[in-house]
Amino acid sequence: MLMFWRAAAVLSAAFLIGCGQGDERHHKYKIGVSVYQADDIYISEFREWMAASVKEKEAAYGVTIVMNVADAAGVQSLQNDQVDKFISQGYDVMCVNMVDRTAAAVIVDKAKLADIPVVFFNREPVQEDMARWSKVYYVGGKAEQSGVMQGEIIADLFQNHGELVDRNDDGVLQYVMLEGEPGHQDALLRTEYSIATLTRRGVRIEKLANDTGNWQRSQAKEKMSAWLAEFGGAIEVVFSNNDSMALGAVEALREKGYNLPDCDKQVIVIGVDAIKAAMEAICQGALYATVLNDAKSQAQGVIDIAYSVASTGEALSAVPGFDGKYLLLDYRPVMREDVKEN
Ligand code: BGC
């Protein structure tokens, strides 16, 4: 009898310890993040929002969330290695900002084998790769909407205050287009829809030049300097697929005496993202407008889905618009009157 109780006590103690360990495990979650390029300004602001969202989750649920961020530095094979590491270190979920968005199959297959869900963000994998496994999700913006909004803002300006845009007064809008990285869904759709919107609105247009600045300020500045040397004051509007490149264009313009404070030589420049530096430039009047690529809500969506899938096995998000696989968020125009002067 005594033997029986001793054995029972040992068993129940083991059971208790087991439960305790189980609880502990369930109160700590590990999220592995890999970003395509850490020095991309939009992505760095996105990471800050992800970190803030992790803190909110910890406070709301009394859990510990370890979020480790790896920089793939623009190299797909390096990102694949980072994913291998997250898998071998037993991460609960991975959030991946693809270097090459057409190369997600490898990552999806590795994740599936290890049964670790993946939330892709900002750089959208192709549909076939998204369909390879049910525990694969995507969070991003509705890219064509950002192009339409850029087009609407410029069409409004051209039709209501033509004198501010049409400097040669020929009734035609002369523009240059600074494109993001080739193949990126946002670059392709913003380029296409901004111009399609002007045409739909009946604005007569003439493209002077277009080229990629790969999302980067310095590359955009170089392109813009070359275009200014070639076309000079004939450029009336600069469409840029993002704010970093728009700011590069502003720098080039300022070096040639345009877009300086209190100067009437103003070229209209429009971006996308609403990064902090762009908001300041809008305040100063150097950048005409931008379109909010809602990093805060998108980052919250990524963390919501990641936390939900890690803690319950089910993918849910409090951010409206999630269909169980995709969370695509709205953009919003940002004009000077929307930017608070500090
Ligand atoms: C942003 C860009 C950023 C790119 C990175 C885009 O949605 O507008 O600023 O460089 O994502 O993938």
mmCIF file of C-alpha atoms and ligand atoms in Angstrom:
data_model
loop_
_atom_site.group_PDB
_atom_site.id
_atom_site.type_symbol
_atom_site.label_atom_id
_atom_site.label_comp_id
_atom_site.label_asym_id
_atom_site.label_seq_id
_atom_site.Cartn_x
_atom_site.Cartn_y
_atom_site.Cartn_z
ATOM 1 C CA MET A 1 0.000 0.000 0.000
ATOM 2 C CA LEU A 2 2.748 2.371 1.106
ATOM 3 C CA MET A 3 4.616 1.544 -2.101
ATOM 4 C CA PHE A 4 1.516 2.427 -4.056
ATOM 5 C CA TRP A 5 1.139 5.865 -2.456
ATOM 6 C CA ARG A 6 4.847 6.559 -2.869
ATOM 7 C CA ALA A 7 4.601 5.709 -6.529
ATOM 8 C CA ALA A 8 1.445 7.805 -6.868
ATOM 9 C CA ALA A 9 3.126 10.755 -5.131
ATOM 10 C CA VAL A 10 6.157 10.521 -7.430
ATOM 11 C CA LEU A 11 3.858 10.282 -10.425
ATOM 12 C CA SER A 12 1.750 13.249 -9.402
ATOM 13 C CA ALA A 13 4.846 15.305 -8.617
ATOM 14 C CA ALA A 14 6.181 14.463 -12.055
ATOM 15 C CA PHE A 15 2.824 15.394 -13.503
ATOM 16 C CA LEU A 16 2.835 18.714 -11.653
ATOM 17 C CA ILE A 17 6.345 19.538 -12.802
ATOM 18 C CA GLY A 18 5.304 18.523 -16.308
ATOM 19 C CA CYS A 19 2.321 20.859 -16.163
ATOM 20 C CA GLY A 20 4.458 23.644 -14.768
ATOM 21 C CA GLN A 21 6.956 23.270 -17.595
ATOM 22 C CA GLY A 22 4.147 23.111 -20.093
ATOM 23 C CA ASP A 23 2.674 26.350 -18.786
ATOM 24 C CA GLU A 24 6.056 28.039 -18.860
ATOM 25 C CA ARG A 25 6.549 26.984 -22.446
ATOM 26 C CA HIS A 26 3.200 28.369 -23.396
ATOM 27 C CA HIS A 27 3.909 31.744 -21.871
ATOM 28 C CA LYS A 28 6.963 32.373 -23.967
ATOM 29 C CA TYR A 29 6.831 32.702 -27.735
ATOM 30 C CA LYS A 30 9.661 33.120 -30.173
ATOM 31 C CA ILE A 31 9.089 35.077 -33.363
ATOM 32 C CA GLY A 32 11.833 35.014 -35.990
ATOM 33 C CA VAL A 33 11.793 37.929 -38.413
ATOM 34 C CA SER A 34 13.898 38.287 -41.545
ATOM 35 C CA VAL A 35 13.833 41.590 -43.449
ATOM 36 C CA TYR A 36 15.053 41.953 -47.029
ATOM 37 C CA GLN A 37 17.242 44.976 -46.273
ATOM 38 C CA ALA A 38 17.456 46.553 -42.831
ATOM 39 C CA ASP A 39 18.611 49.959 -44.072
ATOM 40 C CA ASP A 40 15.405 50.509 -46.089
ATOM 41 C CA ILE A 41 13.810 53.429 -44.256
ATOM 42 C CA TYR A 42 10.223 52.222 -44.690
ATOM 43 C CA ILE A 43 11.157 48.755 -43.458
ATOM 44 C CA SER A 44 13.013 50.176 -40.452
ATOM 45 C CA GLU A 45 9.919 52.186 -39.449
ATOM 46 C CA PHE A 46 7.835 49.009 -40.010
ATOM 47 C CA ARG A 47 10.149 47.109 -37.615
ATOM 48 C CA GLU A 48 9.669 49.756 -34.955
ATOM 49 C CA TRP A 49 5.903 49.288 -35.219
ATOM 50 C CA MET A 50 6.339 45.517 -34.973
ATOM 51 C CA ALA A 51 8.383 45.916 -31.797
ATOM 52 C CA ALA A 52 5.715 48.249 -30.339
ATOM 53 C CA SER A 53 3.021 45.737 -31.186
ATOM 54 C CA VAL A 54 4.981 42.925 -29.499
ATOM 55 C CA LYS A 55 5.177 45.046 -26.319
ATOM 56 C CA GLU A 56 1.420 45.612 -26.425
ATOM 57 C CA LYS A 57 0.766 41.873 -26.762
ATOM 58 C CA GLU A 58 3.100 41.112 -23.832
ATOM 59 C CA ALA A 59 1.267 43.623 -21.658
ATOM 60 C CA ALA A 60 -2.200 42.517 -22.754
ATOM 61 C CA TYR A 61 -1.651 38.779 -22.310
ATOM 62 C CA GLY A 62 1.057 38.656 -19.607
ATOM 63 C CA VAL A 63 3.361 36.646 -21.867
ATOM 64 C CA THR A 64 6.951 36.942 -22.995
ATOM 65 C CA ILE A 65 7.570 37.331 -26.694
ATOM 66 C CA VAL A 66 11.097 37.134 -28.002
ATOM 67 C CA MET A 67 11.294 38.724 -31.421
ATOM 68 C CA ASN A 68 14.608 38.359 -33.209
ATOM 69 C CA VAL A 69 15.163 40.305 -36.392
ATOM 70 C CA ALA A 70 17.717 39.188 -38.994
ATOM 71 C CA ASP A 71 18.881 41.369 -41.897
ATOM 72 C CA ALA A 72 19.039 39.469 -45.196
ATOM 73 C CA ALA A 73 20.998 42.407 -46.664
ATOM 74 C CA GLY A 74 19.461 41.884 -50.095
ATOM 75 C CA VAL A 75 20.789 38.316 -50.430
ATOM 76 C CA GLN A 76 18.189 35.545 -50.866
ATOM 77 C CA SER A 77 20.550 32.696 -49.916
ATOM 78 C CA LEU A 78 21.352 34.508 -46.664
ATOM 79 C CA GLN A 79 17.638 34.820 -45.907
ATOM 80 C CA ASN A 80 17.204 31.077 -46.526
ATOM 81 C CA ASP A 81 20.004 30.402 -44.002
ATOM 82 C CA GLN A 82 18.280 32.686 -41.475
ATOM 83 C CA VAL A 83 15.085 30.692 -41.896
ATOM 84 C CA ASP A 84 17.041 27.435 -41.362
ATOM 85 C CA LYS A 85 18.402 28.888 -38.127
ATOM 86 C CA PHE A 86 14.948 29.915 -36.863
ATOM 87 C CA ILE A 87 13.733 26.387 -37.609
ATOM 88 C CA SER A 88 16.653 24.643 -35.898
ATOM 89 C CA GLN A 89 16.266 26.914 -32.861
ATOM 90 C CA GLY A 90 12.590 25.980 -32.501
ATOM 91 C CA TYR A 91 10.951 29.339 -33.213
ATOM 92 C CA ASP A 92 7.132 29.292 -32.934
ATOM 93 C CA VAL A 93 6.468 31.404 -35.999
ATOM 94 C CA MET A 94 8.443 33.252 -38.682
ATOM 95 C CA CYS A 95 7.713 36.622 -40.308
ATOM 96 C CA VAL A 96 9.473 37.001 -43.625
ATOM 97 C CA ASN A 97 9.978 40.048 -45.842
ATOM 98 C CA MET A 98 11.260 38.240 -48.954
ATOM 99 C CA VAL A 99 14.406 39.416 -50.719
ATOM 100 C CA ASP A 100 13.160 37.909 -53.983
ATOM 101 C CA ARG A 101 9.408 37.608 -53.822
ATOM 102 C CA THR A 102 9.388 34.948 -56.523
ATOM 103 C CA ALA A 103 11.582 32.654 -54.433
ATOM 104 C CA ALA A 104 9.239 31.896 -51.507
ATOM 105 C CA ALA A 105 8.662 28.213 -52.379
ATOM 106 C CA VAL A 106 11.905 27.132 -50.686
ATOM 107 C CA ILE A 107 10.967 28.901 -47.458
ATOM 108 C CA VAL A 108 7.368 27.652 -47.497
ATOM 109 C CA ASP A 109 8.539 24.046 -47.980
ATOM 110 C CA LYS A 110 11.092 24.245 -45.156
ATOM 111 C CA ALA A 111 8.491 25.799 -42.833
ATOM 112 C CA LYS A 112 5.886 23.187 -43.730
ATOM 113 C CA LEU A 113 8.303 20.356 -43.010
ATOM 114 C CA ALA A 114 9.023 21.837 -39.571
ATOM 115 C CA ASP A 115 5.370 22.847 -39.033
ATOM 116 C CA ILE A 116 6.294 26.477 -38.278
ATOM 117 C CA PRO A 117 3.796 28.988 -39.741
ATOM 118 C CA VAL A 118 5.059 31.910 -41.853
ATOM 119 C CA VAL A 119 3.640 35.416 -42.095
ATOM 120 C CA PHE A 120 5.078 37.104 -45.191
ATOM 121 C CA PHE A 121 4.862 40.875 -45.335
ATOM 122 C CA ASN A 122 5.431 43.844 -47.672
ATOM 123 C CA ARG A 123 6.968 41.777 -50.499
ATOM 124 C CA GLU A 124 4.214 39.524 -51.734
ATOM 125 C CA PRO A 125 5.053 35.950 -52.762
ATOM 126 C CA VAL A 126 3.410 34.685 -55.947
ATOM 127 C CA GLN A 127 0.062 32.933 -55.504
ATOM 128 C CA GLU A 128 1.344 29.430 -56.326
ATOM 129 C CA ASP A 129 3.850 29.689 -53.468
ATOM 130 C CA MET A 130 1.223 31.066 -51.082
ATOM 131 C CA ALA A 131 -0.932 28.044 -51.951
ATOM 132 C CA ARG A 132 1.766 25.475 -51.085
ATOM 133 C CA TRP A 133 0.693 25.325 -47.436
ATOM 134 C CA SER A 134 -2.278 26.433 -45.356
ATOM 135 C CA LYS A 135 -0.162 28.018 -42.580
ATOM 136 C CA VAL A 136 1.250 30.717 -44.840
ATOM 137 C CA TYR A 137 -0.113 34.289 -44.660
ATOM 138 C CA TYR A 138 0.556 37.655 -46.264
ATOM 139 C CA VAL A 139 0.185 41.206 -44.962
ATOM 140 C CA GLY A 140 0.623 44.237 -47.208
ATOM 141 C CA GLY A 141 -1.081 47.231 -48.804
ATOM 142 C CA LYS A 142 -3.489 47.337 -51.748
ATOM 143 C CA ALA A 143 -0.785 48.440 -54.149
ATOM 144 C CA GLU A 144 -2.912 49.707 -57.027
ATOM 145 C CA GLN A 145 -4.820 51.946 -54.614
ATOM 146 C CA SER A 146 -1.628 53.893 -53.849
ATOM 147 C CA GLY A 147 -1.098 54.561 -57.551
ATOM 148 C CA VAL A 148 -4.700 55.648 -58.016
ATOM 149 C CA MET A 149 -4.384 58.054 -55.073
ATOM 150 C CA GLN A 150 -1.185 59.598 -56.442
ATOM 151 C CA GLY A 151 -2.954 60.081 -59.778
ATOM 152 C CA GLU A 152 -6.054 61.616 -58.158
ATOM 153 C CA ILE A 153 -3.995 64.083 -56.096
ATOM 154 C CA ILE A 154 -2.081 65.292 -59.166
ATOM 155 C CA ALA A 155 -5.202 65.380 -61.373
ATOM 156 C CA ASP A 156 -6.990 67.519 -58.747
ATOM 157 C CA LEU A 157 -4.068 69.910 -58.620
ATOM 158 C CA PHE A 158 -3.725 70.099 -62.401
ATOM 159 C CA GLN A 159 -7.439 70.676 -62.950
ATOM 160 C CA ASN A 160 -8.012 73.091 -60.059
ATOM 161 C CA HIS A 161 -4.692 74.951 -59.853
ATOM 162 C CA GLY A 162 -3.092 74.365 -63.227
ATOM 163 C CA GLU A 163 -0.888 77.435 -62.759
ATOM 164 C CA LEU A 164 1.009 75.598 -59.973
ATOM 165 C CA VAL A 165 1.879 72.639 -62.204
ATOM 166 C CA ASP A 166 1.714 73.557 -65.867
ATOM 167 C CA ARG A 167 4.615 75.987 -65.799
ATOM 168 C CA ASN A 168 4.952 76.196 -69.592
ATOM 169 C CA ASP A 169 1.194 76.621 -69.901
ATOM 170 C CA ASP A 170 0.803 74.149 -72.768
ATOM 171 C CA GLY A 171 -2.121 72.267 -71.182
ATOM 172 C CA VAL A 172 -0.010 69.102 -70.954
ATOM 173 C CA LEU A 173 1.552 67.645 -67.814
ATOM 174 C CA GLN A 174 5.235 66.815 -68.372
ATOM 175 C CA TYR A 175 6.441 64.221 -65.855
ATOM 176 C CA VAL A 176 9.222 61.850 -64.863
ATOM 177 C CA MET A 177 8.678 58.565 -63.040
ATOM 178 C CA LEU A 178 11.016 57.209 -60.354
ATOM 179 C CA GLU A 179 10.286 53.525 -60.070
ATOM 180 C CA GLY A 180 10.939 51.163 -57.169
ATOM 181 C CA GLU A 181 12.750 47.858 -57.464
ATOM 182 C CA PRO A 182 11.867 46.048 -60.703
ATOM 183 C CA GLY A 183 9.475 43.157 -60.082
ATOM 184 C CA HIS A 184 8.197 44.475 -56.733
ATOM 185 C CA GLN A 185 4.385 44.418 -56.781
ATOM 186 C CA ASP A 186 4.182 47.958 -55.366
ATOM 187 C CA ALA A 187 6.540 49.407 -57.970
ATOM 188 C CA LEU A 188 4.702 47.857 -60.896
ATOM 189 C CA LEU A 189 1.219 48.806 -59.734
ATOM 190 C CA ARG A 190 2.020 52.329 -58.518
ATOM 191 C CA THR A 191 3.670 53.170 -61.847
ATOM 192 C CA GLU A 192 0.764 51.776 -63.824
ATOM 193 C CA TYR A 193 -2.164 53.138 -61.803
ATOM 194 C CA SER A 194 -0.861 56.653 -61.160
ATOM 195 C CA ILE A 195 -0.656 57.276 -64.902
ATOM 196 C CA ALA A 196 -3.835 55.350 -65.762
ATOM 197 C CA THR A 197 -5.676 57.580 -63.269
ATOM 198 C CA LEU A 198 -4.420 60.797 -64.877
ATOM 199 C CA THR A 199 -5.590 59.510 -68.245
ATOM 200 C CA ARG A 200 -8.976 58.469 -66.818
ATOM 201 C CA ARG A 201 -9.339 61.962 -65.372
ATOM 202 C CA GLY A 202 -8.687 63.458 -68.801
ATOM 203 C CA VAL A 203 -5.287 65.000 -67.998
ATOM 204 C CA ARG A 204 -3.066 65.225 -71.064
ATOM 205 C CA ILE A 205 0.356 63.862 -70.213
ATOM 206 C CA GLU A 206 3.834 63.592 -71.621
ATOM 207 C CA LYS A 207 6.418 61.285 -70.084
ATOM 208 C CA LEU A 208 9.887 62.811 -70.262
ATOM 209 C CA ALA A 209 11.715 59.923 -68.575
ATOM 210 C CA ASN A 210 11.374 56.941 -66.262
ATOM 211 C CA ASP A 211 13.892 54.723 -64.501
ATOM 212 C CA THR A 212 14.328 52.648 -61.387
ATOM 213 C CA GLY A 213 15.857 54.098 -58.245
ATOM 214 C CA ASN A 214 15.466 50.724 -56.453
ATOM 215 C CA TRP A 215 13.535 52.409 -53.607
ATOM 216 C CA GLN A 216 16.732 54.281 -52.656
ATOM 217 C CA ARG A 217 17.203 57.952 -52.026
ATOM 218 C CA SER A 218 20.767 58.157 -53.360
ATOM 219 C CA GLN A 219 19.960 56.371 -56.631
ATOM 220 C CA ALA A 220 16.911 58.570 -57.147
ATOM 221 C CA LYS A 221 18.936 61.704 -56.532
ATOM 222 C CA GLU A 222 21.396 60.633 -59.225
ATOM 223 C CA LYS A 223 18.633 59.946 -61.757
ATOM 224 C CA MET A 224 16.926 63.228 -60.999
ATOM 225 C CA SER A 225 20.180 65.208 -61.356
ATOM 226 C CA ALA A 226 20.704 63.634 -64.774
ATOM 227 C CA TRP A 227 17.122 64.427 -65.823
ATOM 228 C CA LEU A 228 17.482 68.013 -64.644
ATOM 229 C CA ALA A 229 20.621 68.328 -66.735
ATOM 230 C CA GLU A 230 18.711 66.943 -69.731
ATOM 231 C CA PHE A 231 15.273 68.561 -69.377
ATOM 232 C CA GLY A 232 15.857 71.435 -66.959
ATOM 233 C CA GLY A 233 12.712 73.326 -66.067
ATOM 234 C CA ALA A 234 10.547 71.255 -68.438
ATOM 235 C CA ILE A 235 9.866 68.715 -65.662
ATOM 236 C CA GLU A 236 6.564 69.675 -64.041
ATOM 237 C CA VAL A 237 5.827 66.633 -61.880
ATOM 238 C CA VAL A 238 7.984 63.913 -60.339
ATOM 239 C CA PHE A 239 6.064 60.737 -59.564
ATOM 240 C CA SER A 240 7.979 58.541 -57.171
ATOM 241 C CA ASN A 241 6.993 55.007 -56.159
ATOM 242 C CA ASN A 242 8.131 55.774 -52.589
ATOM 243 C CA ASP A 243 9.103 58.629 -50.292
ATOM 244 C CA SER A 244 12.811 57.815 -49.993
ATOM 245 C CA MET A 245 13.224 58.288 -53.747
ATOM 246 C CA ALA A 246 10.978 61.365 -53.698
ATOM 247 C CA LEU A 247 13.311 62.869 -51.094
ATOM 248 C CA GLY A 248 16.294 62.044 -53.308
ATOM 249 C CA ALA A 249 14.560 63.939 -56.134
ATOM 250 C CA VAL A 250 13.929 66.898 -53.810
ATOM 251 C CA GLU A 251 17.635 66.954 -52.900
ATOM 252 C CA ALA A 252 18.604 67.064 -56.590
ATOM 253 C CA LEU A 253 16.016 69.796 -57.238
ATOM 254 C CA ARG A 254 17.261 71.894 -54.342
ATOM 255 C CA GLU A 255 20.827 71.699 -55.589
ATOM 256 C CA LYS A 256 19.574 73.316 -58.801
ATOM 257 C CA GLY A 257 17.637 76.030 -56.972
ATOM 258 C CA TYR A 258 14.172 74.448 -57.110
ATOM 259 C CA ASN A 259 11.808 73.646 -54.210
ATOM 260 C CA LEU A 260 13.642 75.907 -51.785
ATOM 261 C CA PRO A 261 11.582 77.703 -49.118
ATOM 262 C CA ASP A 262 9.946 80.915 -50.328
ATOM 263 C CA CYS A 263 11.019 80.373 -53.898
ATOM 264 C CA ASP A 264 8.535 80.233 -56.762
ATOM 265 C CA LYS A 265 10.527 77.659 -58.761
ATOM 266 C CA GLN A 266 8.554 74.657 -57.501
ATOM 267 C CA VAL A 267 8.426 71.246 -59.145
ATOM 268 C CA ILE A 268 5.606 69.050 -57.852
ATOM 269 C CA VAL A 269 6.995 65.876 -56.236
ATOM 270 C CA ILE A 270 4.774 63.116 -54.894
ATOM 271 C CA GLY A 271 5.745 59.947 -53.001
ATOM 272 C CA VAL A 272 4.208 57.006 -51.156
ATOM 273 C CA ASP A 273 4.731 55.739 -47.554
ATOM 274 C CA ALA A 274 4.481 58.781 -45.248
ATOM 275 C CA ILE A 275 7.824 58.070 -43.578
ATOM 276 C CA LYS A 276 8.816 60.639 -40.938
ATOM 277 C CA ALA A 277 11.280 62.502 -43.181
ATOM 278 C CA ALA A 278 8.612 62.861 -45.873
ATOM 279 C CA MET A 279 6.171 64.392 -43.401
ATOM 280 C CA GLU A 280 8.786 67.025 -42.557
ATOM 281 C CA ALA A 281 9.420 67.724 -46.240
ATOM 282 C CA ILE A 282 5.667 68.159 -46.810
ATOM 283 C CA CYS A 283 5.557 70.589 -43.895
ATOM 284 C CA GLN A 284 8.356 72.601 -45.482
ATOM 285 C CA GLY A 285 6.583 72.515 -48.856
ATOM 286 C CA ALA A 286 9.464 70.694 -50.603
ATOM 287 C CA LEU A 287 7.360 67.575 -51.177
ATOM 288 C CA TYR A 288 3.834 68.203 -52.429
ATOM 289 C CA ALA A 289 2.092 65.132 -50.948
ATOM 290 C CA THR A 290 2.372 61.432 -50.204
ATOM 291 C CA VAL A 291 0.145 58.413 -49.669
ATOM 292 C CA LEU A 292 0.178 56.603 -46.344
ATOM 293 C CA ASN A 293 1.426 53.008 -46.687
ATOM 294 C CA ASP A 294 0.104 52.166 -43.241
ATOM 295 C CA ALA A 295 3.173 50.581 -41.596
ATOM 296 C CA LYS A 296 1.577 50.747 -38.154
ATOM 297 C CA SER A 297 -1.559 48.771 -39.059
ATOM 298 C CA GLN A 298 0.348 46.383 -41.294
ATOM 299 C CA ALA A 299 2.898 45.682 -38.542
ATOM 300 C CA GLN A 300 0.092 45.183 -36.036
ATOM 301 C CA GLY A 301 -1.526 42.770 -38.478
ATOM 302 C CA VAL A 302 1.703 40.780 -38.847
ATOM 303 C CA ILE A 303 2.151 40.489 -35.086
ATOM 304 C CA ASP A 304 -1.543 39.757 -34.496
ATOM 305 C CA ILE A 305 -1.513 36.861 -36.928
ATOM 306 C CA ALA A 306 1.891 35.607 -35.737
ATOM 307 C CA TYR A 307 0.850 35.699 -32.088
ATOM 308 C CA SER A 308 -2.507 34.122 -32.759
ATOM 309 C CA VAL A 309 -1.074 31.252 -34.756
ATOM 310 C CA ALA A 310 1.727 30.680 -32.240
ATOM 311 C CA SER A 311 -0.513 30.727 -29.182
ATOM 312 C CA THR A 312 -3.689 29.052 -30.449
ATOM 313 C CA GLY A 313 -2.712 27.333 -33.674
ATOM 314 C CA GLU A 314 -5.336 29.442 -35.444
ATOM 315 C CA ALA A 315 -4.704 32.554 -37.516
ATOM 316 C CA LEU A 316 -6.864 35.460 -36.417
ATOM 317 C CA SER A 317 -6.362 39.195 -36.579
ATOM 318 C CA ALA A 318 -8.089 42.065 -34.843
ATOM 319 C CA VAL A 319 -7.074 44.293 -37.768
ATOM 320 C CA PRO A 320 -10.142 44.349 -40.059
ATOM 321 C CA GLY A 321 -9.797 42.873 -43.525
ATOM 322 C CA PHE A 322 -8.079 39.550 -42.819
ATOM 323 C CA ASP A 323 -9.578 36.757 -44.904
ATOM 324 C CA GLY A 324 -7.729 33.937 -43.140
ATOM 325 C CA LYS A 325 -4.752 34.125 -45.512
ATOM 326 C CA TYR A 326 -4.315 37.688 -46.774
ATOM 327 C CA LEU A 327 -4.515 40.977 -44.917
ATOM 328 C CA LEU A 328 -4.431 43.799 -47.467
ATOM 329 C CA LEU A 329 -4.756 47.263 -45.992
ATOM 330 C CA ASP A 330 -5.957 50.564 -47.373
ATOM 331 C CA TYR A 331 -3.744 53.503 -48.255
ATOM 332 C CA ARG A 332 -4.661 57.118 -47.488
ATOM 333 C CA PRO A 333 -3.698 60.419 -49.168
ATOM 334 C CA VAL A 334 -1.527 62.693 -47.029
ATOM 335 C CA MET A 335 -1.642 66.387 -47.937
ATOM 336 C CA ARG A 336 -0.017 69.350 -46.266
ATOM 337 C CA GLU A 337 -3.129 70.045 -44.180
ATOM 338 C CA ASP A 338 -2.937 66.474 -42.791
ATOM 339 C CA VAL A 339 0.581 66.970 -41.484
ATOM 340 C CA LYS A 340 0.726 68.600 -38.075
ATOM 341 C CA GLU A 341 3.264 71.378 -37.854
ATOM 342 C CA ASN A 342 5.349 70.926 -34.713
HETATM 343 C C1 BGC B 1 7.584 50.778 -49.772
HETATM 344 C C2 BGC B 1 9.009 51.117 -50.078
HETATM 345 C C3 BGC B 1 9.920 50.029 -49.577
HETATM 346 C C4 BGC B 1 9.506 48.684 -50.142
HETATM 347 C C5 BGC B 1 10.342 47.572 -49.583
HETATM 348 C C6 BGC B 1 7.260 49.414 -50.353
HETATM 349 O O1 BGC B 1 5.948 49.072 -50.001
HETATM 350 O O2 BGC B 1 6.726 51.728 -50.327
HETATM 351 O O3 BGC B 1 9.378 52.317 -49.465
HETATM 352 O O4 BGC B 1 11.249 50.320 -49.971
HETATM 353 O O5 BGC B 1 8.139 48.459 -49.834
HETATM 354 O O6 BGC B 1 9.900 46.324 -49.993
#
